PDB file of C-alpha atoms and ligand atoms in Angstrom:
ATOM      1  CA  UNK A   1      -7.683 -50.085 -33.262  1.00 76.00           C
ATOM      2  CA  UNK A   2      -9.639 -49.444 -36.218  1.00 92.00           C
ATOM      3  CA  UNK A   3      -7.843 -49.970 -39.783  1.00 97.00           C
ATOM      4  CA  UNK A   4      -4.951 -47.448 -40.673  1.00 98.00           C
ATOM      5  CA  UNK A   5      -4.694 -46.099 -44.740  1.00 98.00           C
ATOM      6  CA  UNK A   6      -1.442 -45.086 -45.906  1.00 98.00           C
ATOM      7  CA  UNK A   7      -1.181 -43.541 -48.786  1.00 98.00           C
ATOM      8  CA  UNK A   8       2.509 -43.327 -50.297  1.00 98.00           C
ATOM      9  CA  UNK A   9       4.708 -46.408 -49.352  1.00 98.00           C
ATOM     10  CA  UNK A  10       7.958 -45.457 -49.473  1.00 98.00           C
ATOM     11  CA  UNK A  11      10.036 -44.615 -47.351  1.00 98.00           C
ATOM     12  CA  UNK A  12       7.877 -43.442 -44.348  1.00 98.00           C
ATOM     13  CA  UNK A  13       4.893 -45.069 -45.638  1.00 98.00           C
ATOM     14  CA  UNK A  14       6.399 -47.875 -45.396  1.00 98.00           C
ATOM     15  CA  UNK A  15       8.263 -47.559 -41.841  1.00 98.00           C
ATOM     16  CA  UNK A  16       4.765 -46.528 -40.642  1.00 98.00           C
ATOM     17  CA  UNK A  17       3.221 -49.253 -41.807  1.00 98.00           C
ATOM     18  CA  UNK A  18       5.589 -51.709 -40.312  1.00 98.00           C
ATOM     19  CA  UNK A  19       5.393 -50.295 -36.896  1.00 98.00           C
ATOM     20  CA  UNK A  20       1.285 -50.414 -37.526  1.00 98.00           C
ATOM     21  CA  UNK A  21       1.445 -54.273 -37.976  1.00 98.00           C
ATOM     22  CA  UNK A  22       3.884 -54.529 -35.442  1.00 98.00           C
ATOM     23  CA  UNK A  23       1.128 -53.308 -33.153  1.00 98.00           C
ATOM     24  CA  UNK A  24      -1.603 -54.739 -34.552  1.00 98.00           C
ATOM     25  CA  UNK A  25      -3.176 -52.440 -36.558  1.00 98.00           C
ATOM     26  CA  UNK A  26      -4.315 -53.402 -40.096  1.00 98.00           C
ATOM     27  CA  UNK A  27      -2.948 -51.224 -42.760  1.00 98.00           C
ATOM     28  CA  UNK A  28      -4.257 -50.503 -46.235  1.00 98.00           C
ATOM     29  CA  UNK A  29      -1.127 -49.624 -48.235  1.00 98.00           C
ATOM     30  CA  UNK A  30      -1.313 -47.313 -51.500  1.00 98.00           C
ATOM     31  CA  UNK A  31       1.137 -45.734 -53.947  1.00 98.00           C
ATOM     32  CA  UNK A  32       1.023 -44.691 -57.762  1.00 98.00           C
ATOM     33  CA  UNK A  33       1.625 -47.533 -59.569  1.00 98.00           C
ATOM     34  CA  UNK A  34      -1.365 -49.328 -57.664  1.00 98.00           C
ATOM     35  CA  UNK A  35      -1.793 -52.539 -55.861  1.00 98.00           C
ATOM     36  CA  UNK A  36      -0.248 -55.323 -57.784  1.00 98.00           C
ATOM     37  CA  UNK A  37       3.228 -53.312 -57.697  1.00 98.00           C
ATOM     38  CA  UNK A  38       2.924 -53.371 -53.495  1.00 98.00           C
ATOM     39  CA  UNK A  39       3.188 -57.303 -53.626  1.00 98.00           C
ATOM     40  CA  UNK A  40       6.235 -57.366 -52.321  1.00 98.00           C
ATOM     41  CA  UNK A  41       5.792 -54.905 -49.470  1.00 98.00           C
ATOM     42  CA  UNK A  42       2.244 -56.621 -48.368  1.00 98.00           C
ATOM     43  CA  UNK A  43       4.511 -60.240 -48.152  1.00 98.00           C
ATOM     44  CA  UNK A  44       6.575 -58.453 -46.407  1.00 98.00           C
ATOM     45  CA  UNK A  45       4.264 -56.786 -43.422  1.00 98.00           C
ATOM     46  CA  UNK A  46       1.953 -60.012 -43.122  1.00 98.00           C
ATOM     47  CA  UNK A  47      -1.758 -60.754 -42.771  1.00 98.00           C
ATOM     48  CA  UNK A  48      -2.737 -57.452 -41.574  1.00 98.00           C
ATOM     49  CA  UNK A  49      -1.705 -55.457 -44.531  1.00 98.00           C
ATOM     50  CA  UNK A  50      -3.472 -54.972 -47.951  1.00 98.00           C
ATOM     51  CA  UNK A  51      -3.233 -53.054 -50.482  1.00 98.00           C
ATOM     52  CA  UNK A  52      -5.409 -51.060 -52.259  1.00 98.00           C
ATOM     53  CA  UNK A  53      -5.750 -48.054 -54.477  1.00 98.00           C
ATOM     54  CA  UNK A  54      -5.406 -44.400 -52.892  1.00 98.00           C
ATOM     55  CA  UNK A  55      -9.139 -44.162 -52.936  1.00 98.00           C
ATOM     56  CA  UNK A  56      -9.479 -47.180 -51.061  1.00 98.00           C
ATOM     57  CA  UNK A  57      -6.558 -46.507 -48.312  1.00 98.00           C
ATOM     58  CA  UNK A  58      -8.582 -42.708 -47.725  1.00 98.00           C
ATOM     59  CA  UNK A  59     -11.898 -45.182 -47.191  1.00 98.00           C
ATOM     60  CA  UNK A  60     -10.088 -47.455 -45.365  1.00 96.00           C
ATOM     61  CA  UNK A  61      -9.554 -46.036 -42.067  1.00 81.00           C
ATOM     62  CA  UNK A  62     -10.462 -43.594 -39.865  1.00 84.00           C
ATOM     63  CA  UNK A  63      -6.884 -42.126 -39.615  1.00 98.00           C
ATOM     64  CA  UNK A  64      -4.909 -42.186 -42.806  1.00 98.00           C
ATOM     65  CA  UNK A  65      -1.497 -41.571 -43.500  1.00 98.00           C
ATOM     66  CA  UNK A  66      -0.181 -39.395 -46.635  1.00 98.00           C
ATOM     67  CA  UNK A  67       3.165 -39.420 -47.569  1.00 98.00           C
ATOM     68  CA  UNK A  68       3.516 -38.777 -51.045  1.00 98.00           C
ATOM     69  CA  UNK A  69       5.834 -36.189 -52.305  1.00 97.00           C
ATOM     70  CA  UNK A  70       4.412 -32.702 -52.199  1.00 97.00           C
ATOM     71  CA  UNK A  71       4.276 -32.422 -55.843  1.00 97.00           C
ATOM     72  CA  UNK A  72       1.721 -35.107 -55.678  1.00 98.00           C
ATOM     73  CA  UNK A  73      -0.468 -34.164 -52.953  1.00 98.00           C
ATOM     74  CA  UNK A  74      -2.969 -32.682 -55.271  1.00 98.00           C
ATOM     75  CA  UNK A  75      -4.063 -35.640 -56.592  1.00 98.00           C
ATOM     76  CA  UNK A  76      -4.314 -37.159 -53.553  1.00 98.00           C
ATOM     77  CA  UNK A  77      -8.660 -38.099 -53.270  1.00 98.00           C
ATOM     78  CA  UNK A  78     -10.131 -35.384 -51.461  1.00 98.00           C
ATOM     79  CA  UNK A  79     -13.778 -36.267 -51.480  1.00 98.00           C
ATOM     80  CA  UNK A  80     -12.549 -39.626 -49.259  1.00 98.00           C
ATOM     81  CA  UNK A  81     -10.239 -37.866 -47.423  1.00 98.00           C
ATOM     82  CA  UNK A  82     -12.848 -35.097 -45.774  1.00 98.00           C
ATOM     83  CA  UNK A  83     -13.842 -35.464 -42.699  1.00 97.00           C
ATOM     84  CA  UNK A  84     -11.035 -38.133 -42.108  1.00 98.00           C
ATOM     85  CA  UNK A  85      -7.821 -37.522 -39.555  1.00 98.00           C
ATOM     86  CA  UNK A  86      -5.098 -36.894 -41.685  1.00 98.00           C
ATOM     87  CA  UNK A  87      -1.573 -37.356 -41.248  1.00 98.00           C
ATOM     88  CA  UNK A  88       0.810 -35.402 -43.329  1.00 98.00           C
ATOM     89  CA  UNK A  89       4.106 -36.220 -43.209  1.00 98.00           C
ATOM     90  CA  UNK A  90       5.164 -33.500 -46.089  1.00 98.00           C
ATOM     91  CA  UNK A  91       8.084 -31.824 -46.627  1.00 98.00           C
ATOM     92  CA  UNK A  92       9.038 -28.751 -48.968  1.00 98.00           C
ATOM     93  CA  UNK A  93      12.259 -29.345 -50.782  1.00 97.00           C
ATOM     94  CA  UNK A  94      12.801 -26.615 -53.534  1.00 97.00           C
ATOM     95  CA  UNK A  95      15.395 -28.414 -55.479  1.00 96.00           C
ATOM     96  CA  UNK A  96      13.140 -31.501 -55.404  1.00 96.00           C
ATOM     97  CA  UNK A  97       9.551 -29.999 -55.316  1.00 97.00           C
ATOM     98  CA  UNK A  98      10.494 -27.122 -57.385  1.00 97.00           C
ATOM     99  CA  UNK A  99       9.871 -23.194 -56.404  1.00 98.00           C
ATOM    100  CA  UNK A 100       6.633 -22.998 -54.584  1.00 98.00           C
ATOM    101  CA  UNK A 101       5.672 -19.307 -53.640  1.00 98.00           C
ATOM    102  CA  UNK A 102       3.311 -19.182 -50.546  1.00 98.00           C
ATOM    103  CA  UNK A 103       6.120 -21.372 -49.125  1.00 98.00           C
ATOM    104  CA  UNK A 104       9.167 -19.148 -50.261  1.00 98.00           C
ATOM    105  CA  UNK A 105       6.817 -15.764 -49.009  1.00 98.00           C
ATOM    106  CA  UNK A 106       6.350 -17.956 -45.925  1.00 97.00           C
ATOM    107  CA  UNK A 107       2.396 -17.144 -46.715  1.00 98.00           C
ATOM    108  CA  UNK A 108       2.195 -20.729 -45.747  1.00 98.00           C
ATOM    109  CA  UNK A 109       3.450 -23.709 -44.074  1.00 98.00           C
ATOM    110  CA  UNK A 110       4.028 -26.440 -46.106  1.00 98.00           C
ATOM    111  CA  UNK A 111       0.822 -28.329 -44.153  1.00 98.00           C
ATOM    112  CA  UNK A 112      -1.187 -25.806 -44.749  1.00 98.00           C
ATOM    113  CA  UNK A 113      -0.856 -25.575 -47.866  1.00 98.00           C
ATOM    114  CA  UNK A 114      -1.606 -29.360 -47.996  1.00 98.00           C
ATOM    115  CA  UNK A 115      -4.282 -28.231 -45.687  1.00 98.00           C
ATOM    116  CA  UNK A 116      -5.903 -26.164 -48.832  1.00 98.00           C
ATOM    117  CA  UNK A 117      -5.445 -29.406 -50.863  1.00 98.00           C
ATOM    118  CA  UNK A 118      -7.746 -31.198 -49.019  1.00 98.00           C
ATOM    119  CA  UNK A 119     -10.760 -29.211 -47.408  1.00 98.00           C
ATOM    120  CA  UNK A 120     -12.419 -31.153 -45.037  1.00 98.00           C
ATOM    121  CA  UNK A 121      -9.483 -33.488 -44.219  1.00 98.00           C
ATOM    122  CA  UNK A 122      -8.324 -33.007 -40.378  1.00 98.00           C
ATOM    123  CA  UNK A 123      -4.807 -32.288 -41.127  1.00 98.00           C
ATOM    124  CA  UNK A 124      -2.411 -33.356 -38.726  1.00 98.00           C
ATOM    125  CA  UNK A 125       1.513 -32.682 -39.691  1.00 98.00           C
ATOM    126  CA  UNK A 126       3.479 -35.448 -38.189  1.00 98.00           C
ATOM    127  CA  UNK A 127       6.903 -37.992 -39.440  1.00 98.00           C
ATOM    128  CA  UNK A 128       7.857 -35.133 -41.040  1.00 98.00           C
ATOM    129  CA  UNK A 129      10.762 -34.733 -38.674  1.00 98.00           C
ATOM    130  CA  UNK A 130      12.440 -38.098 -38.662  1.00 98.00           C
ATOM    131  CA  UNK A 131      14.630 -39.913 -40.871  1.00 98.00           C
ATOM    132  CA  UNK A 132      12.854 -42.967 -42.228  1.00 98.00           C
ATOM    133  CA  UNK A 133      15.806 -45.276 -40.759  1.00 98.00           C
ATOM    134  CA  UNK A 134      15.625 -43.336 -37.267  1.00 98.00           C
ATOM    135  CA  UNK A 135      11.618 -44.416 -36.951  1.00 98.00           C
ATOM    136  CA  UNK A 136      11.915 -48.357 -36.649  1.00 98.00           C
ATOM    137  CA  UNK A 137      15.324 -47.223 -34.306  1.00 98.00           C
ATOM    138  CA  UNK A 138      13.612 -45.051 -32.234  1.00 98.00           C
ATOM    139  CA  UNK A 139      10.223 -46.674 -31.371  1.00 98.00           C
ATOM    140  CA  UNK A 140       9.850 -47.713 -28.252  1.00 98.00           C
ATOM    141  CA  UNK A 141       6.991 -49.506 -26.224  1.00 97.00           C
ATOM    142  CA  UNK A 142       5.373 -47.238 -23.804  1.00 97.00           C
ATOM    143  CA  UNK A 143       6.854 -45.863 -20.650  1.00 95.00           C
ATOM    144  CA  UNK A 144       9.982 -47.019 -22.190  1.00 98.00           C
ATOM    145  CA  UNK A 145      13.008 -44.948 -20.398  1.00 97.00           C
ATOM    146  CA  UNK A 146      14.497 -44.135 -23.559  1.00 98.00           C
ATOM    147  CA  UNK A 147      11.461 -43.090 -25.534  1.00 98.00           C
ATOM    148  CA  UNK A 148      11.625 -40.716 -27.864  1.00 98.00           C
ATOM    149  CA  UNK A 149       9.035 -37.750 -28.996  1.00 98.00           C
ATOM    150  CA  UNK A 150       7.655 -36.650 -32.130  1.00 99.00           C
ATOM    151  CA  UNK A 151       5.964 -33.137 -32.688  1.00 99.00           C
ATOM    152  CA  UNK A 152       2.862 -32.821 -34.195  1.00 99.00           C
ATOM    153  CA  UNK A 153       0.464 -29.811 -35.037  1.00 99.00           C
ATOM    154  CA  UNK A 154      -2.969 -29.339 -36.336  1.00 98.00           C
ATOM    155  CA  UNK A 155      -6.218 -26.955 -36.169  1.00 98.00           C
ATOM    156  CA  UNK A 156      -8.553 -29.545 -34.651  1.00 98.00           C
ATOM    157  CA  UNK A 157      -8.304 -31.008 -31.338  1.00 98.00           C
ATOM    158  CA  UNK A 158      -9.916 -33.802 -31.803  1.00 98.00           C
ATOM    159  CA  UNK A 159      -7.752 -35.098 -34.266  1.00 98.00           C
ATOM    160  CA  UNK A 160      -4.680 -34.300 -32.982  1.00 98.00           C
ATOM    161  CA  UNK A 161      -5.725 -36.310 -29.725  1.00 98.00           C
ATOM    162  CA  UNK A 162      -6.530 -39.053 -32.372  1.00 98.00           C
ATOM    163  CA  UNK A 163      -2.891 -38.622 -33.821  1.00 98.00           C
ATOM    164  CA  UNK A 164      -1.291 -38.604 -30.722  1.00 98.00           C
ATOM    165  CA  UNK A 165      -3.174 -41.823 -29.454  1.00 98.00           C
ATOM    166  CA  UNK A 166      -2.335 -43.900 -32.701  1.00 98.00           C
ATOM    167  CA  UNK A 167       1.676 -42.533 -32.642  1.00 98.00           C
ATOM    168  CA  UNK A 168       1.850 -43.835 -28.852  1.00 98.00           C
ATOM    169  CA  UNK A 169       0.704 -47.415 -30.034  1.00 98.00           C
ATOM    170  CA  UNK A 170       3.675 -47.044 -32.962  1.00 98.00           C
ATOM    171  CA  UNK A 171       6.302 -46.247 -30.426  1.00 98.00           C
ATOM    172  CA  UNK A 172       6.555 -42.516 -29.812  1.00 98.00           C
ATOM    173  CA  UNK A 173       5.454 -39.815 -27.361  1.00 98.00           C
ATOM    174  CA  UNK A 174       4.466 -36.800 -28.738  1.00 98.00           C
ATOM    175  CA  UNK A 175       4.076 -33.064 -27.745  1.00 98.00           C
ATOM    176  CA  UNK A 176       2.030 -30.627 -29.541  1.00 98.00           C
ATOM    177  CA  UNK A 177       3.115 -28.058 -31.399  1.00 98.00           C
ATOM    178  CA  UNK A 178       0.165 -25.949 -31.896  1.00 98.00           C
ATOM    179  CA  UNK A 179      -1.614 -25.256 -35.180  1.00 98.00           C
ATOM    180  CA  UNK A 180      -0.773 -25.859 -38.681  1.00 98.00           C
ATOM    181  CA  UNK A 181       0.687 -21.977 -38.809  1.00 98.00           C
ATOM    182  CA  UNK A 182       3.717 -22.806 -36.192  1.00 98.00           C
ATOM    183  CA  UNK A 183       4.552 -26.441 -37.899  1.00 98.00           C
ATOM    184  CA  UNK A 184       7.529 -24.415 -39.559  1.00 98.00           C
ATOM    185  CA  UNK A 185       8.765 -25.168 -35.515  1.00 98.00           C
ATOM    186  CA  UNK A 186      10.134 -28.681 -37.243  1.00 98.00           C
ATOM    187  CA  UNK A 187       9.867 -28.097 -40.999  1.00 98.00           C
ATOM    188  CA  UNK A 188      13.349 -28.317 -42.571  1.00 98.00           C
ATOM    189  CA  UNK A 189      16.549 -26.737 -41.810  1.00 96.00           C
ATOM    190  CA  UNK A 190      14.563 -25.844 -38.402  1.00 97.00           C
ATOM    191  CA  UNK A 191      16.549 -27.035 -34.680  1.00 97.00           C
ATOM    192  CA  UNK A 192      13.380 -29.618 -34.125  1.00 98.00           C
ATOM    193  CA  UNK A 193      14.365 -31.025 -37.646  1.00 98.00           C
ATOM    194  CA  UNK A 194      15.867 -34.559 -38.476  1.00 98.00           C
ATOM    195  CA  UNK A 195      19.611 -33.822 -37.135  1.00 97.00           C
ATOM    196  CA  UNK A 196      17.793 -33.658 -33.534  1.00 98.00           C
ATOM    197  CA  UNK A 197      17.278 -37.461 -33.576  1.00 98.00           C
ATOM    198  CA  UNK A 198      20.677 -38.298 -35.593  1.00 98.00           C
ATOM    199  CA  UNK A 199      23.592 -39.380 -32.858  1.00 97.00           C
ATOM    200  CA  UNK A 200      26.345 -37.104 -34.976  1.00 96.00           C
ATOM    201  CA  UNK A 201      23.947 -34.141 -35.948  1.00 95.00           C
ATOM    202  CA  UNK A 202      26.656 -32.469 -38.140  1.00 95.00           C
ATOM    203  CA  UNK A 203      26.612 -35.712 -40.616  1.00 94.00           C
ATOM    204  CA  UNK A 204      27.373 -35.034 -44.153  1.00 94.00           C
ATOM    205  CA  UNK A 205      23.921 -35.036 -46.204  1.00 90.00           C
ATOM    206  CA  UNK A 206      26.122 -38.413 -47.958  1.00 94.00           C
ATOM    207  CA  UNK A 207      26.414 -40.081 -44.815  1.00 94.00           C
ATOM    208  CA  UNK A 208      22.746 -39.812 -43.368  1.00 91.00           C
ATOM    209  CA  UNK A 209      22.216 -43.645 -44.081  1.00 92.00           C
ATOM    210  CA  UNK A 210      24.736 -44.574 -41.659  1.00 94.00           C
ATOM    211  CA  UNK A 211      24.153 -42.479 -38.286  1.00 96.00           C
ATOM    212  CA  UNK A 212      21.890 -43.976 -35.967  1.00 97.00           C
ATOM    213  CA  UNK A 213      19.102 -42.712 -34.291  1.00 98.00           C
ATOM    214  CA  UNK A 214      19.696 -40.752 -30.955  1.00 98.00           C
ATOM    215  CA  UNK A 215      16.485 -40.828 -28.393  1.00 98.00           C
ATOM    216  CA  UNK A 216      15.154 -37.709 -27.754  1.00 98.00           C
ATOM    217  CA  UNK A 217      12.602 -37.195 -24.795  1.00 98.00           C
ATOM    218  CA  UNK A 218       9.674 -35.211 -24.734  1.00 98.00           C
ATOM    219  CA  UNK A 219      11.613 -32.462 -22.984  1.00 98.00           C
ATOM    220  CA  UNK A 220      14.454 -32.383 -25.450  1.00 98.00           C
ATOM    221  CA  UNK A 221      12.195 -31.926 -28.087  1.00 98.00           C
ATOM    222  CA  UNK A 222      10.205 -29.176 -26.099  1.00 98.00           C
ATOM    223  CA  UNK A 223      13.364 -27.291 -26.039  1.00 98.00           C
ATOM    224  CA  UNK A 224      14.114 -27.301 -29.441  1.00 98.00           C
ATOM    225  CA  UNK A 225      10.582 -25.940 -31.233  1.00 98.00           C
ATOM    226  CA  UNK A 226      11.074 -23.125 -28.555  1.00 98.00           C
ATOM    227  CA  UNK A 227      14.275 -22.446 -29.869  1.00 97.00           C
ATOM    228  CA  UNK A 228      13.728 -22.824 -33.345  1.00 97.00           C
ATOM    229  CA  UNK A 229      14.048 -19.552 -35.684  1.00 96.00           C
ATOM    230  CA  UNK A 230      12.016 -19.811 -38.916  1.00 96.00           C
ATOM    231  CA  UNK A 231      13.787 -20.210 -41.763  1.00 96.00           C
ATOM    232  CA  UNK A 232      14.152 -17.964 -44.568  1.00 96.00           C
ATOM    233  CA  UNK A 233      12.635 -20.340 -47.130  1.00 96.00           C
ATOM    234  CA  UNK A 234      13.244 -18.645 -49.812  1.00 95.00           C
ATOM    235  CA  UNK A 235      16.799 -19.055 -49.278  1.00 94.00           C
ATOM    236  CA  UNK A 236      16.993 -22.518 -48.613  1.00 95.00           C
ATOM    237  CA  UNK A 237      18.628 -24.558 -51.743  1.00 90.00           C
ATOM    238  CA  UNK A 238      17.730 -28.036 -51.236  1.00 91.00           C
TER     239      UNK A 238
HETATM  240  N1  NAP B   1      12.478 -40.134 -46.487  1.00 83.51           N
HETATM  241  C1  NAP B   1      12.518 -39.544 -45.289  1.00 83.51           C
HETATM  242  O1  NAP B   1      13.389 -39.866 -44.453  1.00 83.51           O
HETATM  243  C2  NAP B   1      11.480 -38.502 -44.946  1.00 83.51           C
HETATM  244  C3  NAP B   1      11.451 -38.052 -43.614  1.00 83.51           C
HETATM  245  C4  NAP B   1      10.467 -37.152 -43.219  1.00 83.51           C
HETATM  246  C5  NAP B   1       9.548 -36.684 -44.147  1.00 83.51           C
HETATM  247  N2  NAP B   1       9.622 -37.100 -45.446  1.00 83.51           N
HETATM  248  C6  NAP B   1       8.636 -36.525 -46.386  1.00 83.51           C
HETATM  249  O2  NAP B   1       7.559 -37.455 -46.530  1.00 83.51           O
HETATM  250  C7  NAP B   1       7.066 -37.402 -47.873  1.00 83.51           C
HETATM  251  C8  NAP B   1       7.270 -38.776 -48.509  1.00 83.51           C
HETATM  252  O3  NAP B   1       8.659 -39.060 -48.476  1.00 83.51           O
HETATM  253  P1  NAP B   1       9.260 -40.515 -48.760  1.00 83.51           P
HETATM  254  O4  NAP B   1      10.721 -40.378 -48.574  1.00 83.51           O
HETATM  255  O5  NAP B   1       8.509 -41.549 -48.042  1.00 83.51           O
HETATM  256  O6  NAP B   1       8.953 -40.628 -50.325  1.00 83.51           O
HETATM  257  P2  NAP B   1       9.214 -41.870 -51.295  1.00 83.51           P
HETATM  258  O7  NAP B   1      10.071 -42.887 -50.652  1.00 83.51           O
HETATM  259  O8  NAP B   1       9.640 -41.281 -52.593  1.00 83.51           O
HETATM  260  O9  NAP B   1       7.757 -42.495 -51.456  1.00 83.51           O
HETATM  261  C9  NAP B   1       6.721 -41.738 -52.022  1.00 83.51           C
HETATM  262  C10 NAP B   1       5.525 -42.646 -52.164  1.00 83.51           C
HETATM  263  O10 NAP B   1       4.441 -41.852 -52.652  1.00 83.51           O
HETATM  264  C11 NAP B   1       3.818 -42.567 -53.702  1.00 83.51           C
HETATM  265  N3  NAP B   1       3.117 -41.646 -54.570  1.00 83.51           N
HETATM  266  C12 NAP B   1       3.645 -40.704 -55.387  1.00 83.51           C
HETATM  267  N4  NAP B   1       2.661 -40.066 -56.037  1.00 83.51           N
HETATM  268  C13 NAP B   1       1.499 -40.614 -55.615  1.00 83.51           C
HETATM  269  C14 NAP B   1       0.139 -40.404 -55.939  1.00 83.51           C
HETATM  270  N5  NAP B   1      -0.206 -39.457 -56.831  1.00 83.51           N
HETATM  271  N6  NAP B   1      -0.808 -41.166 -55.334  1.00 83.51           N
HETATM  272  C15 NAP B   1      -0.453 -42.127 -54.440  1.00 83.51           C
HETATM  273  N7  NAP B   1       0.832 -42.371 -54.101  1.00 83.51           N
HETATM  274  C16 NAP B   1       1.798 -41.626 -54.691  1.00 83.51           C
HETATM  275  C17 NAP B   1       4.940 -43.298 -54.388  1.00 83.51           C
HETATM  276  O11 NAP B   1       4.403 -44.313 -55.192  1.00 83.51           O
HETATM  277  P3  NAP B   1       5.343 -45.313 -56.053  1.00 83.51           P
HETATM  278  O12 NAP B   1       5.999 -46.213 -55.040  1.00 83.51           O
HETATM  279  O13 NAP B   1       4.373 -46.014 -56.925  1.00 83.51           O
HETATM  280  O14 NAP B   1       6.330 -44.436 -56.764  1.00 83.51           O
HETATM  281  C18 NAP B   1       5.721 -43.783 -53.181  1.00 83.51           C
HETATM  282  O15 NAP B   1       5.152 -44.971 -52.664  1.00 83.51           O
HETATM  283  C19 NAP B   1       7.864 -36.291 -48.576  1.00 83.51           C
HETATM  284  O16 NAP B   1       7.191 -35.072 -48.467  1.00 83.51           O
HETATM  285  C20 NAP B   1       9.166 -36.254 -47.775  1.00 83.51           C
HETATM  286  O17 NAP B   1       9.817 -35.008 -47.872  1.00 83.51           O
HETATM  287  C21 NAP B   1      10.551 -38.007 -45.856  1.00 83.51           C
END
């Protein structure tokens, strides 16, 4: 499989990039503070990973990861980025991100308005609905009984096929959620959210860290993005 970039390596980015060397993808591994400060990580995921500045991790592959925080995403390169699979593993968290409006009107989705970011990019929401922990506990080779299923949603086919067929070699099934406008199926607060993979879903926000990861089959997740109400954004505090 051809070279994955990852731009962002921390939490996700980084669980992302270990299941990608895990299956024998190369990764090129970015951040902010630039190479040299991902020394440490790179040791860490072997002879397939490098490191390299954003720039470089949008060249690098032909699918390429951004998880940055949203506040950041419009610095992320968009000339290298169009025209590439992109996926977005954004979140909107007010208290974090600050107020954004065509989220709070609910205008937008937060993915499409990462969409806007980056014209040209084939955006492809995805990890947004996962604990970091839960990822390395939850991947599972394929046809594995107790696999579990991501969602992911886009406005291009093409790359969402892409998406789906690089997730399966990391460890996941995945179902399709339809287009960038109905991603707010598993954005936060939502019933396709994080709690769906956590084994006590009614953990304190404290006590996240210690809850493992409960499997959650394709039709499990089916069921909840058919349930799921959109939030009220505007009313959500964290
Ligand atoms: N944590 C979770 O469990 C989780 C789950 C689902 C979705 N998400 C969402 O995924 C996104 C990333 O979350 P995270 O928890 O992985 O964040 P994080 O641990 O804070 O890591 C963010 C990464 O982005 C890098 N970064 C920041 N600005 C950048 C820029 N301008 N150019 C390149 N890299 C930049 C940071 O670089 P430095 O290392 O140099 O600071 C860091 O490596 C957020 O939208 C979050 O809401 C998180």
């Amino acid at each position: 499989m051809p070279t994955l970039g990852i731009i962002g390596s921390g939490h996700i980015g980084a669980a992302v990039a270990r299941l990608a060397v895990a299956a024998g993808i190369p990764v090129v591994m970015a951040n902010s503070r630039g190479p040299e400060s991902l020394a440490r990580l790179i040791a860490e995921l072997g002879p397939l990973a490098t490191a390299g500045t954003a720039e470089q991790a949008a060249r690098a592959g032909g699918i390429v990861v951004t998880s940055v925080p949203l506040t950041a995403v419009p610095t992320l390169p968009t000339a290298a980025l169009r025209g590439r699979t992109v996926l977005d593993t954004s979140n909107y968290y007010p208290r974090r991100d600050g107020r954004i409006t065509p989220l709070d009107s609910e205008e937008l989705t937060t993915s499409e308005l990462v969409q806007q970011h980056l014209p040209g990019a084939h955006l492809v929401k995805a990890f947004n609905n996962i604990w970091a922990h839960h990822i390395p506990q939850l991947a599972r080779p394929s046809g594995a009984p107790d696999r579990s299923a991501l969602p992911i949603a886009g406005d291009d086919q093409g790359a969402k096929q892409s998406a789906a067929a690089l997730i399966d070699r990391l460890g996941f099934d995945t179902f399709d959620a339809g287009p960038l406008a109905e991603s707010w199926r598993f954005e936060p607060e939502s019933t396709a959210y994080t709690r769906l993979y956590a084994a006590d879903p009614d953990v304190p926000r404290d006590r996240l860290l210690d809850v493992p990861g409960l499997p959650v089959p394709v039709e499990g997740l089916r069921a909840a993005l058919t349930q799921a109400q959109r939030v009220r954004v505007a009313n959500r505090v964290y």
